[in-house]
Backbone as ProteinMPNN parsed JSONL, in Angstrom:
{"seq_chain_A": "NGIRPVTVASPEQGLALRRQHGLDSADRVLLFIGRITPKKRLEDIIQALSLLGASAPHLFIAGSPTAEPDYGEALFRIVRGCGCAARVHWLGFLDEAAKAAAYAAADVFVHASESEGMALAILEAMSAGLPVVATRGCYMAEAAASHALIQCEQGANALAAALAPLLADPSRARAQGLVGQTHAHRVHDWEALARATMRIYAEAPARA", "coords_chain_A": {"N_chain_A": [[103.88, 94.92, 113.497], [106.281, 93.925, 115.96], [107.349, 94.75, 119.306], [109.668, 95.13, 122.001], [109.091, 95.743, 125.507], [109.553, 99.136, 126.319], [112.222, 100.936, 127.792], [112.049, 103.508, 130.157], [113.591, 106.369, 131.36], [114.328, 107.74, 134.646], [112.284, 110.34, 136.188], [114.036, 112.329, 137.068], [116.241, 112.036, 135.376], [115.036, 112.69, 132.976], [114.421, 115.367, 133.507], [117.003, 116.337, 133.751], [117.899, 116.161, 131.098], [116.202, 118.032, 129.94], [117.143, 120.352, 131.225], [119.677, 120.545, 130.147], [119.063, 121.745, 127.797], [118.131, 124.182, 128.501], [115.593, 124.19, 129.647], [112.83, 123.741, 131.969], [110.812, 121.919, 134.403], [108.29, 122.91, 133.959], [107.99, 123.544, 131.292], [106.54, 122.6, 128.143], [107.04, 119.772, 126.145], [107.492, 118.497, 122.944], [108.248, 115.501, 121.15], [110.155, 114.079, 118.571], [111.326, 111.145, 117.096], [113.393, 109.598, 114.808], [114.364, 108.813, 111.364], [115.723, 111.553, 109.63], [114.369, 112.6, 107.019], [112.88, 113.461, 103.841], [110.225, 112.274, 103.569], [109.288, 112.101, 106.136], [108.267, 114.521, 106.832], [109.064, 116.635, 108.563], [109.031, 119.372, 108.396], [106.34, 120.029, 108.572], [105.812, 119.479, 111.255], [107.466, 121.352, 112.507], [106.339, 123.752, 111.563], [103.815, 123.459, 112.675], [104.523, 123.735, 115.343], [105.118, 126.444, 115.396], [102.584, 127.443, 115.166], [101.435, 126.918, 117.566], [101.461, 128.936, 119.494], [100.239, 129.831, 121.873], [100.586, 127.848, 123.841], [103.277, 127.572, 123.701], [105.184, 125.358, 123.222], [108.175, 123.278, 123.276], [110.327, 121.589, 120.933], [111.871, 118.542, 120.673], [114.101, 117.031, 118.54], [115.129, 113.988, 117.564], [117.586, 112.439, 115.823], [119.664, 112.375, 112.879], [120.412, 115.356, 111.355], [122.218, 115.667, 109.349], [122.247, 113.462, 107.77], [120.867, 113.542, 105.382], [121.917, 116.037, 103.852], [120.921, 118.29, 102.301], [118.189, 118.301, 102.858], [118.289, 118.585, 105.643], [119.439, 121.172, 105.828], [117.386, 122.641, 104.655], [115.41, 122.317, 106.586], [116.591, 123.692, 108.74], [116.449, 126.284, 107.714], [113.682, 126.632, 107.613], [113.034, 126.524, 110.313], [114.295, 128.873, 111.209], [112.861, 130.733, 109.669], [110.292, 130.437, 110.694], [110.551, 131.58, 113.114], [111.061, 130.156, 115.453], [113.442, 129.178, 116.458], [114.589, 129.1, 118.993], [113.069, 127.271, 120.248], [113.335, 124.808, 119.097], [115.11, 121.884, 119.362], [117.925, 120.085, 118.596], [118.705, 116.84, 118.959], [120.337, 114.918, 117.867], [121.671, 111.633, 116.997], [120.385, 109.079, 119.093], [121.403, 106.755, 121.516], [120.245, 103.75, 123.215], [120.078, 104.319, 125.981], [120.102, 107.124, 126.008], [117.803, 107.556, 124.553], [115.872, 106.618, 126.327], [115.983, 108.618, 128.269], [115.035, 110.743, 126.75], [112.361, 109.99, 126.331], [111.484, 110.254, 128.96], [111.737, 112.958, 129.267], [109.869, 114.101, 127.598], [106.547, 115.312, 126.741], [104.643, 114.81, 124.773], [104.547, 112.711, 121.922], [105.264, 113.024, 118.481], [104.534, 112.378, 115.074], [104.764, 112.815, 111.631], [104.779, 111.55, 109.198], [104.41, 110.937, 105.673], [104.269, 108.48, 104.578], [104.443, 105.326, 105.742], [105.331, 101.979, 106.724], [104.734, 100.544, 109.21], [105.365, 102.394, 111.84], [108.035, 101.824, 113.935], [109.048, 103.629, 115.747], [106.805, 105.033, 116.641], [105.333, 102.971, 117.898], [107.131, 102.329, 119.94], [107.173, 104.732, 121.374], [104.532, 104.753, 122.277], [104.642, 102.451, 123.9], [106.301, 103.463, 125.828], [104.576, 105.056, 127.194], [103.928, 107.568, 126.317], [101.668, 110.04, 125.091], [100.522, 110.024, 121.731], [100.564, 111.761, 118.674], [99.796, 111.291, 115.373], [100.047, 111.364, 111.812], [97.827, 110.329, 109.119], [99.3, 109.002, 107.199], [101.055, 107.486, 108.621], [100.166, 104.957, 109.029], [98.607, 103.91, 111.206], [95.993, 103.22, 111.735], [94.513, 101.2, 113.04], [95.32, 101.434, 115.725], [94.428, 104.039, 116.159], [91.671, 103.679, 115.881], [91.215, 102.269, 118.166], [91.508, 104.214, 119.992], [94.049, 104.584, 120.908], [95.962, 106.314, 120.065], [96.203, 109.675, 118.738], [95.021, 110.437, 115.65], [95.564, 112.331, 112.713], [94.99, 114.514, 109.868], [97.311, 115.21, 107.159], [99.679, 117.89, 107.419], [100.494, 121.17, 108.79], [98.463, 122.654, 110.114], [96.516, 120.739, 110.836], [98.038, 119.088, 112.495], [98.713, 120.894, 114.575], [96.166, 121.407, 115.629], [95.508, 118.887, 116.619], [97.504, 118.481, 118.509], [97.207, 120.555, 120.378], [95.118, 120.177, 122.461], [96.268, 118.15, 124.07], [98.606, 119.331, 124.956], [97.571, 121.405, 126.42], [96.293, 120.214, 128.558], [97.611, 118.406, 130.893], [96.743, 116.148, 132.402], [94.928, 114.935, 130.713], [96.682, 114.266, 128.667], [98.336, 112.396, 129.977], [96.471, 110.374, 130.51], [95.801, 109.633, 127.888], [98.27, 108.643, 127.096], [98.482, 106.35, 128.709], [96.435, 104.743, 127.682], [97.457, 104.277, 125.121], [99.823, 102.936, 125.812], [98.849, 100.57, 126.99], [97.585, 99.453, 124.745], [99.795, 99.074, 123.023], [101.28, 97.144, 124.44], [99.45, 95.074, 124.581], [98.848, 94.423, 121.92], [101.189, 94.561, 120.361], [103.347, 93.459, 121.686], [106.009, 91.108, 121.629], [105.634, 88.522, 122.695], [102.853, 88.351, 122.824], [102.28, 88.477, 120.094], [103.528, 86.122, 119.272], [101.929, 84.208, 120.569], [99.496, 84.65, 119.252], [100.221, 83.902, 116.658], [100.764, 81.167, 117.038], [98.191, 80.289, 117.652], [96.958, 80.624, 115.182], [98.336, 78.707, 113.626], [97.522, 76.444, 115.018], [94.844, 76.36, 114.416], [94.863, 75.878, 111.736], [94.78, 73.119, 110.603], [92.098, 72.442, 111.106], [90.768, 74.261, 109.524], [91.571, 73.431, 107.031]], "CA_chain_A": [[105.24, 94.909, 114.023], [106.429, 93.629, 117.373], [108.332, 95.521, 120.061], [109.895, 94.765, 123.394], [108.754, 96.873, 126.375], [110.544, 100.213, 126.233], [112.731, 101.481, 129.045], [111.924, 104.955, 130.348], [114.478, 106.825, 132.431], [113.661, 108.359, 135.796], [111.937, 111.75, 135.984], [115.229, 113.149, 137.295], [117.048, 111.999, 134.157], [114.31, 113.487, 131.992], [114.606, 116.778, 133.842], [118.4, 116.677, 133.443], [117.968, 116.418, 129.661], [115.559, 119.334, 129.719], [118.021, 121.428, 131.705], [120.755, 120.687, 129.172], [118.568, 122.597, 126.711], [117.614, 125.414, 129.078], [114.183, 124.049, 129.992], [112.551, 123.207, 133.298], [109.696, 120.974, 134.449], [107.046, 123.564, 133.545], [107.93, 123.648, 129.833], [105.919, 121.494, 127.428], [108.027, 119.259, 125.185], [107.143, 117.524, 121.918], [109.394, 114.674, 120.786], [110.2, 113.28, 117.346], [112.484, 110.258, 116.951], [113.34, 108.889, 113.537], [115.241, 109.303, 110.304], [115.388, 112.894, 109.151], [114.286, 112.42, 105.57], [111.701, 114.228, 103.415], [108.901, 111.677, 103.761], [108.87, 112.267, 107.531], [107.543, 115.804, 106.889], [109.401, 117.404, 109.765], [108.639, 120.766, 108.207], [104.976, 120.188, 109.073], [105.882, 119.531, 112.719], [108.061, 122.642, 112.878], [105.345, 124.79, 111.31], [102.782, 123.303, 113.701], [105.077, 124.325, 116.56], [104.979, 127.897, 115.314], [101.16, 127.773, 115.31], [101.022, 126.649, 118.947], [102.059, 130.024, 120.258], [99.636, 130.011, 123.198], [101.191, 126.912, 124.79], [104.727, 127.75, 123.555], [105.954, 124.142, 123.493], [109.483, 123.062, 122.667], [110.393, 120.39, 120.119], [113.106, 117.772, 120.643], [114.209, 116.218, 117.334], [116.187, 112.988, 117.688], [117.934, 111.93, 114.508], [120.789, 113.124, 112.327], [120.032, 116.264, 110.265], [123.241, 115.645, 108.302], [122.131, 112.236, 106.983], [120.501, 114.059, 104.058], [122.294, 117.422, 104.138], [120.053, 119.284, 101.675], [116.94, 118.365, 103.624], [118.616, 119.169, 106.934], [119.596, 122.623, 105.659], [116.054, 123.203, 104.406], [114.718, 122.383, 107.88], [117.171, 124.799, 109.508], [115.893, 127.532, 107.178], [112.277, 126.714, 108.022], [113.044, 126.869, 111.741], [114.594, 130.31, 111.332], [111.769, 131.496, 109.079], [109.117, 130.375, 111.574], [110.83, 132.327, 114.34], [111.015, 129.289, 116.634], [114.749, 128.543, 116.619], [114.869, 128.893, 120.417], [112.212, 126.191, 120.765], [113.65, 123.557, 118.4], [116.351, 121.365, 119.94], [118.4, 118.956, 117.805], [119.365, 115.926, 119.874], [121.221, 113.998, 117.167], [121.371, 110.211, 117.175], [120.288, 108.667, 120.491], [121.487, 105.337, 121.839], [119.072, 103.329, 123.986], [120.04, 105.038, 127.257], [119.708, 108.504, 125.731], [116.402, 107.525, 124.132], [115.081, 106.476, 127.546], [115.912, 109.946, 128.886], [114.176, 111.574, 125.9], [110.978, 109.647, 126.66], [111.177, 110.822, 130.271], [111.72, 114.422, 129.168], [108.827, 114.566, 126.675], [105.131, 115.288, 127.115], [103.868, 114.273, 123.651], [105.317, 112.241, 120.78], [104.59, 113.43, 117.249], [105.076, 111.838, 113.83], [103.984, 113.404, 110.54], [105.205, 110.919, 107.948], [103.405, 110.782, 104.622], [104.285, 107.102, 104.1], [105.124, 104.391, 106.629], [104.772, 100.639, 106.824], [104.199, 100.711, 110.567], [106.555, 103.015, 112.428], [108.461, 101.325, 115.237], [109.224, 104.766, 116.655], [105.502, 105.316, 117.242], [105.017, 101.883, 118.821], [107.994, 102.459, 121.11], [106.688, 105.871, 122.159], [103.332, 104.287, 122.963], [105.087, 101.555, 124.96], [106.878, 104.309, 126.881], [103.508, 105.76, 127.885], [103.722, 108.92, 125.802], [100.576, 110.235, 124.14], [101.064, 110.131, 120.372], [99.818, 112.342, 117.557], [100.392, 110.782, 114.134], [99.251, 111.597, 110.61], [97.266, 109.108, 108.53], [100.336, 108.312, 106.455], [101.86, 106.643, 109.515], [99.603, 103.609, 109.004], [98.264, 103.511, 112.57], [94.532, 103.322, 111.798], [93.986, 100.281, 114.056], [95.544, 102.058, 117.031], [93.542, 105.201, 116.248], [90.31, 103.18, 116.096], [91.167, 101.839, 119.566], [91.777, 105.427, 120.794], [95.381, 104.444, 121.5], [96.701, 107.516, 119.674], [95.419, 110.683, 118.02], [95.369, 110.459, 114.237], [95.093, 113.551, 112.058], [95.368, 114.674, 108.466], [98.632, 115.778, 106.916], [99.791, 119.343, 107.385], [100.771, 121.857, 110.052], [97.236, 123.061, 110.796], [95.903, 119.559, 111.446], [98.9, 118.679, 113.6], [98.557, 121.845, 115.677], [94.847, 121.2, 116.226], [95.527, 117.631, 117.363], [98.436, 118.594, 119.631], [96.838, 121.597, 121.339], [94.438, 119.706, 123.679], [97.181, 117.378, 124.909], [99.533, 120.276, 125.577], [96.834, 122.269, 127.347], [95.747, 119.448, 129.68], [98.538, 117.303, 131.196], [96.049, 114.944, 132.861], [94.405, 114.302, 129.498], [97.829, 113.68, 127.966], [98.75, 111.19, 130.698], [95.455, 109.346, 130.282], [95.979, 109.171, 126.517], [99.478, 107.835, 127.078], [98.213, 105.049, 129.321], [95.653, 103.961, 126.724], [98.394, 103.854, 124.092], [100.75, 101.961, 126.381], [98.112, 99.314, 127.112], [97.399, 98.923, 123.389], [101.084, 98.607, 122.501], [101.668, 95.916, 125.124], [98.47, 94.015, 124.289], [98.798, 94.079, 120.495], [102.482, 94.548, 119.677], [104.372, 92.74, 122.434], [106.429, 89.933, 120.873], [105.026, 87.313, 123.244], [101.464, 88.336, 122.377], [102.286, 88.129, 118.674], [103.866, 84.7, 119.161], [100.747, 83.424, 120.943], [98.524, 84.772, 118.167], [100.719, 83.09, 115.539], [100.562, 79.761, 117.382], [96.758, 79.989, 117.518], [96.663, 80.498, 113.744], [98.845, 77.402, 113.198], [96.711, 75.395, 115.638], [93.55, 76.309, 113.75], [95.038, 75.604, 110.31], [94.26, 71.825, 110.16], [90.637, 72.468, 111.123], [90.323, 75.017, 108.357], [91.829, 72.629, 105.838]], "C_chain_A": [[105.235, 94.58, 115.509], [107.496, 94.503, 118.012], [108.532, 94.879, 121.427], [109.526, 95.969, 124.263], [109.89, 97.886, 126.432], [110.946, 100.679, 127.625], [112.565, 102.995, 129.059], [112.804, 105.341, 131.527], [113.656, 107.451, 133.559], [113.264, 109.798, 135.464], [113.141, 112.677, 136.151], [116.119, 113.182, 136.055], [116.365, 112.765, 133.028], [114.487, 114.967, 132.239], [116.03, 117.222, 133.542], [118.561, 116.956, 131.956], [117.319, 117.754, 129.326], [116.51, 120.474, 130.097], [119.223, 121.617, 130.79], [120.369, 121.645, 128.049], [117.87, 123.852, 127.244], [116.158, 125.366, 129.464], [114.027, 123.572, 131.426], [111.301, 122.346, 133.246], [108.385, 121.595, 133.974], [106.902, 123.661, 132.029], [107.272, 122.406, 129.241], [106.843, 121.077, 126.288], [107.384, 118.236, 124.249], [108.409, 116.764, 121.547], [109.15, 113.998, 119.449], [111.455, 112.443, 117.39], [112.347, 109.542, 115.617], [114.366, 109.407, 112.556], [114.772, 110.683, 109.854], [115.503, 112.865, 107.637], [112.969, 113.029, 105.1], [110.354, 113.588, 103.693], [108.403, 111.793, 105.198], [108.164, 113.604, 107.773], [107.797, 116.559, 108.194], [109.057, 118.874, 109.628], [107.224, 121.028, 108.705], [104.968, 120.286, 110.595], [106.425, 120.882, 113.173], [107.061, 123.782, 112.674], [104.182, 124.686, 112.286], [103.245, 123.913, 115.014], [104.889, 125.835, 116.556], [103.532, 128.342, 115.468], [100.666, 127.615, 116.743], [101.58, 127.707, 119.884], [101.539, 130.134, 121.669], [100.286, 129.105, 124.233], [102.715, 126.956, 124.748], [105.514, 126.484, 123.866], [107.33, 124.193, 122.845], [109.439, 121.739, 121.903], [111.785, 119.79, 120.2], [113.075, 116.898, 119.39], [115.406, 115.291, 117.49], [116.401, 112.316, 116.344], [119.027, 112.819, 113.937], [120.34, 114.027, 111.18], [121.056, 116.301, 109.143], [123.17, 114.382, 107.444], [121.749, 112.553, 105.547], [120.705, 115.574, 104.129], [121.365, 118.47, 103.533], [118.746, 119.437, 102.453], [117.19, 118.974, 105.007], [118.757, 120.678, 106.857], [118.25, 123.296, 105.418], [115.276, 123.319, 105.718], [115.266, 123.505, 108.748], [116.605, 126.138, 109.032], [114.44, 127.71, 107.607], [112.177, 127.11, 109.492], [113.299, 128.359, 111.929], [113.44, 131.147, 110.798], [110.523, 131.518, 109.936], [109.328, 131.146, 112.877], [110.814, 131.475, 115.598], [112.337, 128.57, 116.875], [115.061, 128.252, 118.082], [114.064, 127.743, 121.001], [112.417, 124.861, 120.049], [115.036, 123.101, 118.844], [116.735, 120.078, 119.208], [119.209, 118.041, 118.697], [120.388, 115.022, 119.201], [120.79, 112.555, 117.373], [121.372, 109.874, 118.661], [120.499, 107.161, 120.62], [120.325, 105.004, 122.783], [118.965, 104.076, 125.32], [119.577, 106.48, 127.055], [118.253, 108.573, 125.287], [115.485, 107.418, 125.346], [114.926, 107.816, 128.258], [115.015, 110.876, 128.082], [112.707, 111.279, 126.155], [110.575, 110.291, 127.983], [111.046, 112.342, 130.218], [110.52, 114.948, 128.403], [107.435, 114.489, 127.282], [104.279, 114.627, 126.042], [104.831, 113.854, 122.555], [104.543, 112.581, 119.51], [105.317, 112.866, 116.039], [104.17, 112.314, 112.703], [104.295, 112.775, 109.194], [104.059, 110.815, 106.948], [103.339, 109.347, 104.122], [105.108, 106.223, 105.034], [104.537, 102.995, 106.426], [104.02, 100.534, 108.138], [105.381, 101.155, 111.404], [106.866, 102.45, 113.807], [108.638, 102.463, 116.233], [107.918, 105.108, 117.36], [105.142, 104.245, 118.265], [105.863, 101.981, 120.088], [107.569, 103.627, 121.993], [105.421, 105.5, 122.923], [103.702, 103.375, 124.127], [105.677, 102.326, 126.136], [105.827, 105.102, 127.644], [103.298, 107.183, 127.436], [102.46, 108.981, 124.952], [101.165, 110.532, 122.768], [100.063, 110.819, 119.461], [100.529, 111.922, 116.281], [99.46, 111.07, 112.964], [98.805, 110.264, 110.007], [98.307, 108.316, 107.75], [101.2, 107.407, 107.303], [101.306, 105.23, 109.655], [99.314, 103.102, 110.413], [96.75, 103.565, 112.778], [93.949, 102.409, 112.873], [94.144, 100.867, 115.453], [94.625, 103.258, 117.218], [92.109, 104.764, 116.525], [90.116, 102.704, 117.53], [91.43, 102.993, 120.529], [93.134, 105.359, 121.498], [96.312, 105.577, 121.103], [95.742, 108.46, 118.967], [95.904, 110.712, 116.586], [94.785, 111.706, 113.591], [95.513, 113.554, 110.593], [96.775, 115.249, 108.376], [98.577, 117.296, 107.009], [99.893, 119.976, 108.757], [99.506, 122.207, 110.813], [96.588, 121.884, 111.519], [96.729, 119.071, 112.635], [98.728, 119.596, 114.806], [97.23, 121.635, 116.39], [94.816, 119.925, 117.061], [96.414, 117.715, 118.606], [97.929, 119.511, 120.739], [96.131, 121.056, 122.585], [95.345, 118.918, 124.616], [98.168, 118.286, 125.63], [98.844, 121.125, 126.636], [96.407, 121.544, 128.61], [96.649, 118.248, 129.976], [97.84, 116.027, 131.658], [95.441, 114.198, 131.688], [95.528, 113.619, 128.736], [98.276, 112.393, 128.645], [97.761, 110.049, 130.472], [95.574, 108.767, 128.877], [97.207, 108.265, 126.41], [99.272, 106.451, 127.659], [97.4, 104.155, 128.397], [96.57, 103.417, 125.625], [99.351, 102.785, 124.588], [100.088, 100.591, 126.514], [97.932, 98.65, 125.75], [98.71, 98.349, 122.848], [101.486, 97.283, 123.129], [100.718, 94.762, 124.785], [98.588, 93.515, 122.859], [100.177, 93.836, 119.903], [103.615, 93.907, 120.47], [104.71, 91.443, 121.706], [105.792, 88.649, 121.396], [103.562, 87.208, 122.826], [101.368, 87.957, 120.905], [102.613, 86.653, 118.468], [102.663, 83.829, 119.517], [99.698, 83.462, 119.837], [98.93, 83.929, 116.966], [100.493, 81.611, 115.803], [99.084, 79.376, 117.28], [96.385, 79.788, 116.053], [97.123, 79.133, 113.235], [97.97, 76.278, 113.754], [95.374, 75.234, 114.946], [93.673, 75.877, 112.282], [94.509, 74.229, 109.872], [92.728, 71.791, 110.1], [90.09, 73.206, 109.917], [90.486, 74.217, 107.082], [90.761, 71.549, 105.698]], "O_chain_A": [[104.294, 94.919, 116.226], [108.433, 94.942, 117.346], [107.66, 94.173, 121.932], [109.635, 97.107, 123.805], [111.055, 97.516, 126.578], [110.109, 100.799, 128.52], [112.9, 103.676, 128.09], [112.758, 104.699, 132.577], [112.45, 107.658, 133.43], [113.84, 110.408, 134.563], [113.252, 113.688, 135.458], [116.686, 114.222, 135.718], [117.03, 113.413, 132.219], [114.682, 115.741, 131.302], [116.248, 118.359, 133.124], [119.277, 117.883, 131.577], [117.842, 118.516, 128.512], [116.651, 121.444, 129.353], [119.737, 122.728, 130.666], [121.227, 122.274, 127.43], [117.112, 124.502, 126.525], [115.532, 126.417, 129.599], [114.972, 123.062, 132.027], [110.782, 122.07, 132.165], [107.458, 120.867, 133.619], [105.791, 123.844, 131.532], [107.423, 121.302, 129.764], [107.365, 121.921, 125.559], [106.81, 117.242, 124.694], [109.511, 117.309, 121.617], [108.088, 113.421, 119.212], [112.535, 112.955, 117.685], [111.308, 108.948, 115.328], [115.138, 110.316, 112.861], [113.575, 110.936, 109.719], [116.571, 113.074, 107.061], [112.023, 113.108, 105.884], [109.408, 114.301, 104.029], [107.214, 111.601, 105.453], [107.532, 113.79, 108.813], [106.871, 117.052, 108.839], [108.816, 119.554, 110.626], [106.931, 122.115, 109.203], [104.215, 121.076, 111.165], [105.905, 121.484, 114.113], [106.951, 124.673, 113.516], [103.618, 125.704, 112.687], [102.457, 124.539, 115.723], [104.545, 126.433, 117.576], [103.269, 129.481, 115.855], [99.6, 128.12, 117.095], [102.11, 127.388, 120.948], [102.288, 130.488, 122.579], [100.518, 129.521, 125.368], [103.376, 126.44, 125.649], [106.425, 126.522, 124.693], [107.608, 125.031, 121.987], [108.613, 120.875, 122.194], [112.768, 120.438, 119.842], [112.143, 116.118, 119.194], [116.55, 115.741, 117.541], [115.489, 111.695, 115.799], [119.283, 113.903, 114.461], [119.929, 113.526, 110.134], [120.804, 116.897, 108.095], [123.941, 114.238, 106.495], [122.237, 111.922, 104.609], [119.767, 116.311, 104.433], [121.051, 119.456, 104.199], [118.263, 120.547, 102.675], [116.395, 119.784, 105.485], [118.251, 121.392, 107.722], [118.002, 124.394, 105.917], [114.567, 124.301, 105.937], [114.503, 124.199, 109.419], [116.316, 127.02, 109.841], [114.018, 128.822, 107.927], [111.339, 127.93, 109.867], [112.614, 129.026, 112.704], [113.075, 132.157, 111.399], [109.772, 132.494, 109.921], [108.389, 131.339, 113.65], [110.582, 131.989, 116.692], [112.353, 127.474, 117.435], [115.729, 127.263, 118.384], [114.336, 127.288, 122.113], [111.739, 123.884, 120.364], [116.013, 123.839, 118.718], [115.978, 119.107, 119.199], [120.29, 118.418, 119.149], [121.221, 114.421, 119.879], [119.692, 112.284, 117.859], [122.245, 110.321, 119.404], [119.854, 106.379, 119.922], [119.519, 105.875, 123.11], [117.862, 104.426, 125.738], [118.768, 106.996, 127.825], [117.548, 109.532, 125.602], [114.435, 108.059, 125.387], [113.857, 108.116, 128.79], [114.309, 111.706, 128.655], [111.888, 112.197, 126.193], [109.466, 110.809, 128.118], [110.334, 112.94, 131.025], [110.177, 116.122, 128.536], [107.177, 113.714, 128.203], [103.298, 113.955, 126.359], [105.812, 114.546, 122.282], [103.32, 112.445, 119.463], [106.547, 112.871, 115.977], [102.947, 112.226, 112.807], [104.096, 113.406, 108.156], [102.9, 110.63, 107.321], [102.459, 109.013, 103.329], [106.329, 106.361, 105.108], [103.389, 102.85, 106.008], [102.793, 100.443, 108.152], [106.3, 100.373, 111.65], [106.066, 102.577, 114.734], [108.405, 102.284, 117.429], [107.922, 105.437, 118.546], [104.699, 104.561, 119.369], [105.364, 101.742, 121.187], [107.601, 103.525, 123.219], [105.255, 105.886, 124.079], [103.145, 103.502, 125.218], [105.569, 101.904, 127.287], [106.147, 105.754, 128.637], [102.575, 107.939, 128.085], [102.204, 108.067, 124.169], [102.186, 111.211, 122.656], [98.873, 110.505, 119.471], [101.725, 112.167, 116.122], [98.238, 111.025, 113.104], [99.34, 109.207, 110.344], [98.209, 107.093, 107.651], [101.999, 106.637, 106.77], [101.909, 104.393, 110.327], [99.722, 101.999, 110.776], [96.279, 103.912, 113.861], [92.995, 102.79, 113.551], [93.223, 100.807, 116.267], [94.099, 103.475, 118.31], [91.406, 105.399, 117.311], [89.002, 102.726, 118.055], [91.56, 102.784, 121.736], [93.344, 105.985, 122.536], [97.346, 105.78, 121.739], [94.614, 108.092, 118.64], [97.078, 110.984, 116.332], [93.654, 112.095, 113.881], [96.287, 112.708, 110.147], [97.348, 115.707, 109.364], [97.552, 117.91, 106.714], [99.448, 119.411, 109.756], [99.469, 122.072, 112.036], [96.163, 122.009, 112.668], [96.174, 118.686, 113.664], [98.609, 119.121, 115.935], [97.171, 121.679, 117.618], [94.164, 119.888, 118.104], [96.117, 117.101, 119.631], [98.197, 119.266, 121.915], [96.509, 121.44, 123.692], [95.201, 119.011, 125.835], [98.522, 118.037, 126.783], [99.46, 121.516, 127.628], [96.178, 122.184, 129.636], [96.476, 117.186, 129.379], [98.298, 114.929, 131.339], [95.435, 112.967, 131.667], [95.349, 112.518, 128.217], [98.565, 111.405, 127.97], [98.159, 108.902, 130.267], [95.463, 107.555, 128.69], [97.181, 107.247, 125.719], [99.831, 105.478, 127.153], [97.64, 102.949, 128.328], [96.476, 102.249, 125.247], [99.657, 101.835, 123.867], [100.695, 99.57, 126.189], [98.103, 97.439, 125.613], [98.723, 97.257, 122.279], [101.978, 96.392, 122.437], [101.141, 93.608, 124.713], [98.446, 92.319, 122.605], [100.324, 92.985, 119.026], [104.737, 93.82, 119.971], [103.815, 90.752, 121.219], [105.445, 87.773, 120.605], [103.079, 86.121, 122.509], [100.479, 87.203, 120.511], [102.042, 86.005, 117.591], [102.401, 82.829, 118.85], [99.084, 82.444, 119.517], [98.081, 83.31, 116.326], [100.079, 80.876, 114.907], [98.761, 78.263, 116.866], [95.601, 78.901, 115.718], [96.394, 78.47, 112.498], [97.703, 75.29, 113.07], [94.824, 74.135, 114.883], [92.666, 75.545, 111.657], [93.836, 74.161, 108.843], [92.136, 71.207, 109.192], [89.066, 72.82, 109.355], [89.665, 74.301, 106.168], [90.8, 70.762, 104.751]]}, "name": "protein", "num_of_chains": 1, "seq": "NGIRPVTVASPEQGLALRRQHGLDSADRVLLFIGRITPKKRLEDIIQALSLLGASAPHLFIAGSPTAEPDYGEALFRIVRGCGCAARVHWLGFLDEAAKAAAYAAADVFVHASESEGMALAILEAMSAGLPVVATRGCYMAEAAASHALIQCEQGANALAAALAPLLADPSRARAQGLVGQTHAHRVHDWEALARATMRIYAEAPARA"}
């Protein structure tokens, strides 16, 4: 998949979004952006949040929980059952400007889908410079092999184990984000993809 370089809001705008939800610059924030549907396994992310008690991160969920009401209600129940309702923040649908502020407000992007083609949300988060933790079902093995993101198995325990080091060490998280950003721009930028396509066409007669 190709992406255009992602806009990230200023740190001040990111902090303003945090303050809207009662947070400050010292709080650690995980971000999910995407459709809220069962295959995204948001319950695994929420349960992982409850396992990360030592770092006490917050989770911003961008997407509409009413798109599939039964699943949205099930997630609300899981949040209450995990005892982390004060740390889960539902942002709703975000336009491009609001998404830019969410990138600026977050420390780590997380995706736990059990089945993806290649998630644009992950590529955009990488382009924004966020470190990414994604499950194997997200189809990001090439990026993982290039150390551009952290790939883990499905489930809350695996997610928590992968997230913990990034939450505990901001400098490590920033370094991981830069590696991912470089990979996204080198491999998934539309101009880079166009050049690669033209090379394939140029080589086609020789192959024939």
